[in-house]
Structures are given as C-alpha cells and as structure tokens.
Steps between C-alpha positions, in 0.01 A plus 500: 500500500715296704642302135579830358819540749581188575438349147797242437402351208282606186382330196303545170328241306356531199307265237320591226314422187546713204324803544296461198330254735358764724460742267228284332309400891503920518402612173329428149775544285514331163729429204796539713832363490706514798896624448709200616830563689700390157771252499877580613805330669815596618580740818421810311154371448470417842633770680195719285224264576615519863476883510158460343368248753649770785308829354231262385373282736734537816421843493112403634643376839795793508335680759421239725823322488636858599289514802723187649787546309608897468817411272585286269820425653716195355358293208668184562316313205284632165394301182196538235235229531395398138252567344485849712564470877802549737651353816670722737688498881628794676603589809584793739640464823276184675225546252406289201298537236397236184308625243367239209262516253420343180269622215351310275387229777160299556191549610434537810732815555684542795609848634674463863667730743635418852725689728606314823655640780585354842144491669322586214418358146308742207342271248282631176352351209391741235181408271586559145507880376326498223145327637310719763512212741576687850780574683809268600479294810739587733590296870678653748674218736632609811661280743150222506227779417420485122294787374385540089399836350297486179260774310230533238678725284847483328799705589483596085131629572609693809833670306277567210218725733793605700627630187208650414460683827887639425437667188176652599656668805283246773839346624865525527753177370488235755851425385696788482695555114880490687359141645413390160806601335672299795292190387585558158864566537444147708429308192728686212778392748398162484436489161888670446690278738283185380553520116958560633442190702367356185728612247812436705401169513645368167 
C-alpha cells in the first residue's frame, strides 16, 4: 500500500469511557466494583502511570503504528494525561508520529488512526472492543478516489478463530513471534524513554 512507504505522518487517538462501561454492554456481571487508577502526584507518579498507559492501552495500536512508523526514533515530547492517558510526538528522519489518548473519557468513545503520506491518506475508526459491533471502518484516499473497507466480524473474533486454528495445527501465525517481539520491544521503548522524559522534567 502506497501509505505504507511513503507514510509522512502518523497519529493515534484515543477516547474512552471507563471500561467498566463496556464490560457491563458485554456481559451480566453483578456486585462488582471496578479498581480505580488511585490518586498520586508528583513525576514519579507520572512517569508510572505513563508506562501503564504505553503497555496498557498504546499497546492495542503498537502494531499498526509500526506498519508506518518502523522505529521509534526521537521522542521530542511525553507527559501522562490524568486520570490515565498520555500525549506523545516522535520523529525519525521526515516522519512524524502523535499518539494521544485519554482514559476515563465520555461516551461516545472515539478510537482513531490515520497515516498520511504524499498521495495517500489511511484513515480508521475502530468500534469499541468490548461490544461485538463489527469491524472498524477504514477509507483509503488517494489523490481524489476515496475508497472505505468495512466487515461483519471484528478483528478480536478473527484473532480469536485464528488462534484457534494455531493451536489445533489448521494454521501457521499470521504474524510471525520475531515480528511480535519487534512490536513489543516498540512499546517497552516508549514506555522507558517516556517515563525519563517525565522524570527529568522536575
């Protein structure tokens, strides 16, 4: 895909309710008590609720990110988002990236993902995970020819069979185990250089 190379900026966007909120559309639990992030100040605090929010919820859109921007580069800004959230720019070489998200939000959710490159712009908006609701929409814009993608089942449905088919010896990984390492290697190294930013900053 013609973004994929030529990608020149990428960026994550993330909103969200408290999970507890789509917990209860997808189940029929009862008598419980969600655990709240817990109070906390200072950069100590922040730098480890900004390492959480990385290998918590950035860690979702890892892999994609990845796909338009291989390495992480230069983080020229980091900071936690309270309650739970983060805000981050890198770059590398003439690529940019922003990733944002903040968690506790409002309903509706919002869950965005856009790579643009110099003829071509990615744009996808993810349906909540939790609620069996479809896949994301995703449009395709290149030069004045807009095409959107969309599918009856989830990408969580898909992995899940996928999965299945793995383990009973049906399939072989779509993504290979040295890929996923790279993806998580990807977002400890955010999470690391993120929480220095953070701490250095007082």
């Amino acid at each position: 895909m013609e973004t994929r190379e030529t990608a020149r900026f990428v960026q994550s966007a993330i909103y969200l309710p408290g999970n507890d909120v789509f917990i209860n559309q997808a189940t029929n639990l009862r008598n419980t008590h969600p655990a709240g992030r817990g109070g906390g100040d200072g950069a100590a605090f922040s730098a480890k609720m900004f390492e959480a929010a990385m290998l918590g919820l950035a860690i979702h859109n890892i892999p994609l990110i990845r796909n338009y921007f291989p390495s992480v580069g230069v983080m020229l800004s980091a900071c936690h988002i309270k309650p739970f959230g983060y805000s981050v720019l890198l770059a590398d070489g003439e690529r940019s990236a922003s990733l944002q998200a903040l968690m506790p939000g409002a309903w509706p959710p919002k869950w965005r993902f856009k790579a643009v490159g110099e003829r071509a712009q990615l744009s996808i908006e993810f349906p909540p995970s939790n609620v069996l609701s479809g896949s994301g929409r995703a449009t395709l814009l290149l030069d004045d020819d807009a095409r959107t993608f969309s599918f009856r089942e989830s990408g969580y449905e898909l992995q899940w069979r996928h999965l299945h088919d793995v383990v009973a010896g049906q399939a072989d990984l779509i993504i290979p185990f040295d890929v996923a390492l790279d993806d998580l290697e990807f977002a400890l190294s955010l999470a690391r250089t993120g929480s220095e930013i953070i701490r250095s900053a007082t």
